[in-house]
Amino acid sequence: MKLLVTGGAGYIGSVVAAQLVEAGHQVTVLDDLSTGHADAVPEGARFVEASITEAAAVLDGMDGVLHFAAKSLVGESVQKPALYWEHNLGGTLALLDAMRAAGVGRVVFSSTAATYGEPERSPIVETDPTRPTNPYGASKLAVDTALGAFAGLYGLAAVSLRYFNVGGAYTAADGRVYRERHTVETHLIPNVLAVPLGQREAVSVFGTDYPTPDGTCVRDYIHVADLARAHLLALDACAPGEHKIYNLGSGTGFSVQEVLSVCREVTGHEIPAVVAERRPGDPAVLVASSEKIKSELGWKPEHPSLRDIVADAWDAVPR
Ligand code: UFG
């Protein structure tokens, strides 16, 4: 297929673009490089440096779009909500308009567990209430809602994948390594690994008084290679007039302390930790039920072990 990958110079988008190229698709990456890296675009993909609001120029003849380009910092979204509504909702509506005009009827969307907010039960299933606790989650939920409406009205074939906590790195068939390298890093695993890399002295543990077994937040970590594979399945599962939503996690929760222990084991470094205030808006426990994508699309994580996720992230750092 001829496919457009928006945000394909970012962490997850570049891994998906690489897997699509490996699967024989003709891939165009559209990225404004506001947070992505041009050298993350896979060999064999065409790269266009532009915003999603300019997508019309590259949509002619495309069979589908995988849409990753977005603002994705929860904290920033609380400080600058307008930025998130403008980019994540406004930008996506412009993209959907351009797709309609070009007759491109298939989209796989990068959604998030943040659409659920503070869950009432665990693991979270797709029919659970969506009550986002920050503008980032709200803007992603608004896109999910729009996709449902566009499927009903215009026959769009859409799939939203709601990611939980993504980690690890991907080594492509040609040996090239795709890894997480955000300029502003807020995620736990890269922040922890920054200590043995000599980039910070200690890791902050945001809150030790949560109602969890060791008092730290519990999250569901999924390997980026497994997450990316789900996009290829989702692309095939797109059906005109339908909007499907799938959670993507490994189904097991690990606390911040457990992640720290695994990182210490993998790196052989003591990794000092300091207790810090709770980070506003962090739910205590976020664990996905991924049963729906397993039963409907036959997806199965190949790297469910947190140790593998951490080890792959660690091995991927150039040093
Ligand atoms: N944490 C720390 N110290 C750090 C970084 C994080 O203790 O230096 C804690 C956080 O407080 C949280 C856990 O580690 O309890 C995981 O935090 P991340 O920032 O790695 O991930 P989140 O669960 O906050 O966020 C991820 C995605 C978001 C998405 C969210 C949905 O990064 O984009 O999942 O649940 F919105």
Tab-separated table of C-alpha atoms and ligand atoms in Angstrom:
chain	number	residue	atom	x	y	z
A	1	MET	CA	0.000	0.000	0.000
A	2	LYS	CA	0.974	3.656	-0.413
A	3	LEU	CA	0.956	5.029	3.116
A	4	LEU	CA	1.478	8.371	4.824
A	5	VAL	CA	3.041	8.253	8.295
A	6	THR	CA	2.644	11.563	10.106
A	7	GLY	CA	5.148	11.976	12.931
A	8	GLY	CA	7.293	9.264	11.380
A	9	ALA	CA	10.487	10.942	12.580
A	10	GLY	CA	9.453	10.425	16.210
A	11	TYR	CA	10.033	7.443	18.480
A	12	ILE	CA	6.935	5.319	17.815
A	13	GLY	CA	6.216	6.683	14.328
A	14	SER	CA	9.718	5.828	13.097
A	15	VAL	CA	9.457	2.229	14.332
A	16	VAL	CA	6.101	1.819	12.606
A	17	ALA	CA	7.481	3.422	9.426
A	18	ALA	CA	10.429	0.984	9.542
A	19	GLN	CA	8.145	-2.031	9.958
A	20	LEU	CA	5.914	-0.811	7.110
A	21	VAL	CA	8.933	-0.439	4.804
A	22	GLU	CA	10.098	-3.936	5.829
A	23	ALA	CA	6.635	-5.285	5.021
A	24	GLY	CA	6.941	-3.894	1.472
A	25	HIS	CA	4.716	-0.810	1.727
A	26	GLN	CA	5.534	2.494	-0.009
A	27	VAL	CA	5.966	4.899	2.882
A	28	THR	CA	6.009	8.695	2.991
A	29	VAL	CA	6.908	10.264	6.325
A	30	LEU	CA	5.474	13.706	7.060
A	31	ASP	CA	7.064	15.388	10.075
A	32	ASP	CA	7.751	19.021	10.981
A	33	LEU	CA	10.771	17.955	13.087
A	34	SER	CA	9.469	19.969	16.051
A	35	THR	CA	10.300	16.968	18.248
A	36	GLY	CA	11.353	14.298	15.730
A	37	HIS	CA	14.732	13.627	14.128
A	38	ALA	CA	15.276	13.499	10.355
A	39	ASP	CA	17.795	10.678	10.814
A	40	ALA	CA	15.090	8.508	12.423
A	41	VAL	CA	13.212	8.273	9.126
A	42	PRO	CA	13.855	4.783	7.785
A	43	GLU	CA	15.881	4.141	4.681
A	44	GLY	CA	13.434	3.437	1.869
A	45	ALA	CA	10.823	5.928	3.087
A	46	ARG	CA	10.304	9.294	1.418
A	47	PHE	CA	10.613	12.195	3.865
A	48	VAL	CA	8.629	15.419	3.650
A	49	GLU	CA	9.371	18.061	6.265
A	50	ALA	CA	6.019	19.729	6.822
A	51	SER	CA	3.152	20.106	9.274
A	52	ILE	CA	0.025	17.925	9.232
A	53	THR	CA	-1.895	21.035	8.179
A	54	GLU	CA	0.031	20.816	4.901
A	55	ALA	CA	-0.753	17.134	4.285
A	56	ALA	CA	-2.912	17.867	1.215
A	57	ALA	CA	0.279	18.214	-0.831
A	58	VAL	CA	1.237	14.568	-0.287
A	59	LEU	CA	-2.086	12.715	0.009
A	60	ASP	CA	-2.855	12.131	-3.656
A	61	GLY	CA	-2.891	8.439	-4.467
A	62	MET	CA	-2.390	7.319	-0.862
A	63	ASP	CA	-4.197	4.224	0.427
A	64	GLY	CA	-4.059	5.211	4.073
A	65	VAL	CA	-2.607	7.316	6.860
A	66	LEU	CA	-0.962	6.332	10.145
A	67	HIS	CA	-1.234	9.418	12.302
A	68	PHE	CA	1.326	9.933	15.091
A	69	ALA	CA	2.186	13.619	14.823
A	70	ALA	CA	1.072	15.252	18.072
A	71	LYS	CA	2.067	17.194	21.134
A	72	SER	CA	2.446	14.596	23.888
A	73	LEU	CA	3.685	16.111	27.135
A	74	VAL	CA	1.026	15.832	29.831
A	75	GLY	CA	2.564	18.559	32.022
A	76	GLU	CA	2.918	20.988	29.129
A	77	SER	CA	-0.695	20.348	28.155
A	78	VAL	CA	-1.843	21.550	31.579
A	79	GLN	CA	0.234	24.755	31.190
A	80	LYS	CA	-0.671	25.384	27.539
A	81	PRO	CA	-4.004	23.702	26.766
A	82	ALA	CA	-4.629	25.801	23.644
A	83	LEU	CA	-1.464	24.404	22.071
A	84	TYR	CA	-2.801	20.881	22.557
A	85	TRP	CA	-6.253	21.626	21.209
A	86	GLU	CA	-4.759	23.424	18.225
A	87	HIS	CA	-2.184	20.789	17.285
A	88	ASN	CA	-3.839	17.559	18.340
A	89	LEU	CA	-7.472	18.296	17.523
A	90	GLY	CA	-7.219	21.203	15.037
A	91	GLY	CA	-4.290	19.622	13.197
A	92	THR	CA	-6.031	16.266	12.977
A	93	LEU	CA	-9.291	17.799	11.712
A	94	ALA	CA	-7.293	19.545	8.966
A	95	LEU	CA	-5.657	16.223	8.117
A	96	LEU	CA	-9.036	14.430	8.013
A	97	ASP	CA	-10.439	17.162	5.734
A	98	ALA	CA	-7.472	16.811	3.388
A	99	MET	CA	-7.935	13.041	3.413
A	100	ARG	CA	-11.594	13.394	2.429
A	101	ALA	CA	-10.690	15.789	-0.367
A	102	ALA	CA	-8.042	13.369	-1.667
A	103	GLY	CA	-10.305	10.326	-1.288
A	104	VAL	CA	-8.063	8.663	1.328
A	105	GLY	CA	-10.431	6.658	3.509
A	106	ARG	CA	-8.261	4.728	5.951
A	107	VAL	CA	-6.568	5.937	9.140
A	108	VAL	CA	-4.816	4.376	12.121
A	109	PHE	CA	-4.596	6.841	15.003
A	110	SER	CA	-2.138	7.030	17.866
A	111	SER	CA	-4.420	7.377	20.901
A	112	THR	CA	-3.544	6.955	24.565
A	113	ALA	CA	-4.473	5.476	27.935
A	114	ALA	CA	-4.694	9.111	29.058
A	115	THR	CA	-8.181	9.158	27.463
A	116	TYR	CA	-9.425	7.082	30.433
A	117	GLY	CA	-8.175	9.352	33.213
A	118	GLU	CA	-8.426	7.864	36.712
A	119	PRO	CA	-9.824	4.377	36.132
A	120	GLU	CA	-12.541	2.796	38.256
A	121	ARG	CA	-11.169	-0.690	37.771
A	122	SER	CA	-8.151	-2.584	36.539
A	123	PRO	CA	-7.378	-3.791	33.943
A	124	ILE	CA	-9.038	-1.119	31.792
A	125	VAL	CA	-11.256	-2.295	28.929
A	126	GLU	CA	-12.185	-0.175	25.922
A	127	THR	CA	-15.790	0.312	27.061
A	128	ASP	CA	-14.737	1.825	30.403
A	129	PRO	CA	-15.559	5.516	31.015
A	130	THR	CA	-13.282	8.090	29.374
A	131	ARG	CA	-12.666	10.982	31.753
A	132	PRO	CA	-9.261	12.438	30.893
A	133	THR	CA	-7.548	14.393	33.663
A	134	ASN	CA	-5.426	16.635	31.414
A	135	PRO	CA	-5.740	18.509	28.084
A	136	TYR	CA	-3.401	16.018	26.375
A	137	GLY	CA	-5.757	13.104	27.100
A	138	ALA	CA	-8.805	15.282	26.359
A	139	SER	CA	-7.427	16.307	22.948
A	140	LYS	CA	-6.705	12.674	22.019
A	141	LEU	CA	-10.182	11.632	23.182
A	142	ALA	CA	-11.698	14.412	21.056
A	143	VAL	CA	-9.941	12.946	18.008
A	144	ASP	CA	-11.249	9.472	18.863
A	145	THR	CA	-14.738	10.987	19.021
A	146	ALA	CA	-14.259	12.783	15.690
A	147	LEU	CA	-13.072	9.565	14.045
A	148	GLY	CA	-16.253	7.823	15.188
A	149	ALA	CA	-18.353	10.629	13.721
A	150	PHE	CA	-16.420	10.664	10.429
A	151	ALA	CA	-16.767	6.882	10.127
A	152	GLY	CA	-20.540	7.191	10.563
A	153	LEU	CA	-20.962	10.215	8.292
A	154	TYR	CA	-18.383	9.756	5.563
A	155	GLY	CA	-17.562	6.048	5.663
A	156	LEU	CA	-14.049	6.605	7.035
A	157	ALA	CA	-12.268	3.377	8.023
A	158	ALA	CA	-10.577	4.197	11.334
A	159	VAL	CA	-8.746	2.430	14.138
A	160	SER	CA	-7.577	4.132	17.346
A	161	LEU	CA	-4.853	2.388	19.309
A	162	ARG	CA	-4.725	3.431	22.960
A	163	TYR	CA	-1.154	2.985	24.105
A	164	PHE	CA	-0.183	2.447	27.708
A	165	ASN	CA	3.528	2.889	28.608
A	166	VAL	CA	5.786	2.331	25.634
A	167	GLY	CA	9.470	1.448	26.024
A	168	GLY	CA	12.385	-0.419	24.488
A	169	ALA	CA	13.995	-0.004	21.087
A	170	TYR	CA	13.601	-1.658	17.700
A	171	THR	CA	16.367	-3.205	15.630
A	172	ALA	CA	15.286	-3.445	11.981
A	173	ALA	CA	16.233	-6.247	9.594
A	174	ASP	CA	18.997	-4.009	8.187
A	175	GLY	CA	20.489	-3.673	11.681
A	176	ARG	CA	19.422	-0.080	12.174
A	177	VAL	CA	18.319	0.772	15.708
A	178	TYR	CA	15.315	2.981	16.460
A	179	ARG	CA	15.205	4.348	20.000
A	180	GLU	CA	13.563	6.884	22.279
A	181	ARG	CA	15.402	10.238	22.292
A	182	HIS	CA	13.191	13.083	23.377
A	183	THR	CA	14.728	16.499	23.881
A	184	VAL	CA	12.428	16.993	26.858
A	185	GLU	CA	12.323	13.600	28.547
A	186	THR	CA	9.559	12.963	31.067
A	187	HIS	CA	9.259	9.159	30.813
A	188	LEU	CA	10.376	6.898	33.611
A	189	ILE	CA	12.634	4.345	31.876
A	190	PRO	CA	14.810	6.823	29.908
A	191	ASN	CA	15.027	9.055	32.984
A	192	VAL	CA	16.225	6.127	35.084
A	193	LEU	CA	18.741	5.027	32.430
A	194	ALA	CA	20.083	8.595	32.250
A	195	VAL	CA	21.679	7.988	35.676
A	196	PRO	CA	24.063	5.153	34.676
A	197	LEU	CA	24.716	7.100	31.466
A	198	GLY	CA	26.042	9.937	33.598
A	199	GLN	CA	23.408	12.397	32.389
A	200	ARG	CA	21.796	12.857	35.812
A	201	GLU	CA	22.785	12.061	39.370
A	202	ALA	CA	19.640	10.418	40.652
A	203	VAL	CA	16.128	9.575	39.577
A	204	SER	CA	13.138	11.211	41.279
A	205	VAL	CA	10.352	8.893	42.374
A	206	PHE	CA	7.170	10.915	42.099
A	207	GLY	CA	5.156	9.856	45.153
A	208	THR	CA	5.536	6.876	47.484
A	209	ASP	CA	2.151	7.144	49.180
A	210	TYR	CA	-0.139	5.801	46.464
A	211	PRO	CA	-2.605	3.008	47.330
A	212	THR	CA	-0.376	0.375	45.669
A	213	PRO	CA	1.664	-2.474	47.225
A	214	ASP	CA	4.893	-0.419	47.532
A	215	GLY	CA	3.296	3.045	47.430
A	216	THR	CA	4.588	3.970	43.946
A	217	CYS	CA	2.502	4.200	40.759
A	218	VAL	CA	1.850	1.063	38.735
A	219	ARG	CA	2.023	1.133	34.930
A	220	ASP	CA	1.702	-1.338	32.065
A	221	TYR	CA	4.864	-1.336	29.923
A	222	ILE	CA	4.718	-2.437	26.284
A	223	HIS	CA	7.665	-2.996	23.946
A	224	VAL	CA	7.748	-0.539	21.028
A	225	ALA	CA	8.277	-3.412	18.549
A	226	ASP	CA	5.072	-5.126	19.758
A	227	LEU	CA	3.203	-1.825	19.740
A	228	ALA	CA	4.356	-1.089	16.186
A	229	ARG	CA	3.271	-4.510	14.925
A	230	ALA	CA	-0.245	-3.772	16.135
A	231	HIS	CA	-0.392	-0.868	13.664
A	232	LEU	CA	0.146	-3.183	10.712
A	233	LEU	CA	-2.676	-5.416	11.970
A	234	ALA	CA	-4.880	-2.360	12.538
A	235	LEU	CA	-4.251	-1.164	8.997
A	236	ASP	CA	-5.604	-4.450	7.648
A	237	ALA	CA	-8.536	-4.330	10.077
A	238	CYS	CA	-9.757	-0.907	8.868
A	239	ALA	CA	-13.314	-1.271	7.566
A	240	PRO	CA	-15.279	1.518	5.819
A	241	GLY	CA	-17.827	3.137	8.129
A	242	GLU	CA	-16.301	1.650	11.266
A	243	HIS	CA	-14.196	3.160	14.032
A	244	LYS	CA	-12.515	0.512	16.156
A	245	ILE	CA	-10.711	1.198	19.419
A	246	TYR	CA	-8.089	-1.095	20.944
A	247	ASN	CA	-6.000	-0.850	24.108
A	248	LEU	CA	-2.363	-1.811	23.815
A	249	GLY	CA	-0.428	-2.938	26.844
A	250	SER	CA	1.129	-6.103	28.178
A	251	GLY	CA	-1.584	-6.647	30.811
A	252	THR	CA	0.838	-6.639	33.755
A	253	GLY	CA	1.506	-3.738	36.063
A	254	PHE	CA	4.914	-2.754	37.438
A	255	SER	CA	5.499	-0.128	40.099
A	256	VAL	CA	8.053	2.669	39.744
A	257	GLN	CA	10.178	0.826	42.364
A	258	GLU	CA	9.988	-2.391	40.341
A	259	VAL	CA	11.063	-0.549	37.173
A	260	LEU	CA	13.988	0.883	39.154
A	261	SER	CA	15.004	-2.601	40.346
A	262	VAL	CA	14.919	-3.988	36.810
A	263	CYS	CA	16.993	-1.033	35.547
A	264	ARG	CA	19.539	-1.621	38.321
A	265	GLU	CA	19.746	-5.294	37.412
A	266	VAL	CA	20.104	-4.634	33.667
A	267	THR	CA	22.700	-1.861	33.966
A	268	GLY	CA	24.607	-3.172	36.992
A	269	HIS	CA	24.476	0.385	38.378
A	270	GLU	CA	23.095	1.252	41.813
A	271	ILE	CA	20.986	4.148	40.370
A	272	PRO	CA	20.301	6.387	43.369
A	273	ALA	CA	16.677	7.439	43.776
A	274	VAL	CA	15.168	10.329	45.690
A	275	VAL	CA	11.577	10.570	46.807
A	276	ALA	CA	9.785	13.547	45.283
A	277	GLU	CA	6.282	15.012	45.394
A	278	ARG	CA	3.513	13.281	43.472
A	279	ARG	CA	3.328	14.487	39.873
A	280	PRO	CA	-0.085	16.159	39.367
A	281	GLY	CA	-2.561	14.081	37.369
A	282	ASP	CA	-0.803	10.702	37.787
A	283	PRO	CA	-3.339	7.908	38.363
A	284	ALA	CA	-2.165	5.285	40.900
A	285	VAL	CA	-2.630	2.290	38.616
A	286	LEU	CA	-2.936	2.087	34.809
A	287	VAL	CA	-3.062	-1.423	33.407
A	288	ALA	CA	-4.600	-2.358	30.059
A	289	SER	CA	-6.744	-5.245	29.117
A	290	SER	CA	-5.526	-5.983	25.586
A	291	GLU	CA	-7.905	-8.921	25.185
A	292	LYS	CA	-9.899	-7.169	22.451
A	293	ILE	CA	-6.968	-6.694	20.054
A	294	LYS	CA	-5.751	-10.210	20.864
A	295	SER	CA	-9.070	-11.846	20.071
A	296	GLU	CA	-10.138	-9.636	17.139
A	297	LEU	CA	-6.797	-9.010	15.384
A	298	GLY	CA	-4.674	-11.887	16.689
A	299	TRP	CA	-2.099	-9.506	18.230
A	300	LYS	CA	0.221	-10.991	20.824
A	301	PRO	CA	3.184	-9.310	22.540
A	302	GLU	CA	6.471	-11.018	21.640
A	303	HIS	CA	8.441	-9.102	24.281
A	304	PRO	CA	6.153	-9.001	27.324
A	305	SER	CA	9.020	-8.999	29.821
A	306	LEU	CA	9.892	-5.672	31.430
A	307	ARG	CA	13.504	-6.855	31.578
A	308	ASP	CA	13.580	-7.145	27.744
A	309	ILE	CA	12.032	-3.695	27.349
A	310	VAL	CA	14.631	-2.112	29.655
A	311	ALA	CA	17.526	-4.161	28.215
A	312	ASP	CA	16.615	-3.170	24.647
A	313	ALA	CA	16.379	0.515	25.617
A	314	TRP	CA	19.735	0.257	27.414
A	315	ASP	CA	21.516	-1.599	24.584
A	316	ALA	CA	20.246	0.908	22.017
A	317	VAL	CA	21.944	3.936	23.563
A	318	PRO	CA	25.121	4.775	21.618
A	319	ARG	CA	28.170	4.978	23.925
B	1	UFG	N1	7.967	8.761	37.127
B	1	UFG	C1	8.867	8.959	38.168
B	1	UFG	N2	10.030	9.618	37.872
B	1	UFG	C2	10.343	10.083	36.623
B	1	UFG	C3	9.409	9.855	35.573
B	1	UFG	C4	8.231	9.209	35.873
B	1	UFG	O1	8.640	8.570	39.305
B	1	UFG	O2	11.417	10.673	36.451
B	1	UFG	C5	6.736	8.014	37.400
B	1	UFG	C6	5.481	8.787	37.044
B	1	UFG	O3	5.084	9.601	38.107
B	1	UFG	C7	4.515	7.632	36.753
B	1	UFG	C8	5.404	6.539	36.168
B	1	UFG	O4	6.729	6.877	36.582
B	1	UFG	O5	3.981	7.175	37.940
B	1	UFG	C9	5.363	6.475	34.662
B	1	UFG	O6	5.574	7.782	34.140
B	1	UFG	P1	5.818	8.100	32.606
B	1	UFG	O7	5.989	9.575	32.483
B	1	UFG	O8	6.914	7.228	32.094
B	1	UFG	O9	4.501	7.626	31.914
B	1	UFG	P2	2.981	8.057	32.192
B	1	UFG	O10	2.333	6.856	32.774
B	1	UFG	O11	2.823	9.288	32.956
B	1	UFG	O12	2.564	8.486	30.749
B	1	UFG	C10	2.442	7.603	29.672
B	1	UFG	C11	2.674	8.347	28.374
B	1	UFG	C12	1.686	9.447	28.218
B	1	UFG	C13	0.323	8.898	28.311
B	1	UFG	C14	0.174	8.096	29.559
B	1	UFG	C15	-1.131	7.411	29.544
B	1	UFG	O13	3.953	8.857	28.374
B	1	UFG	O14	1.848	10.057	26.964
B	1	UFG	O15	1.185	7.110	29.660
B	1	UFG	O16	-1.349	6.771	30.700
B	1	UFG	F1	-0.571	9.891	28.353
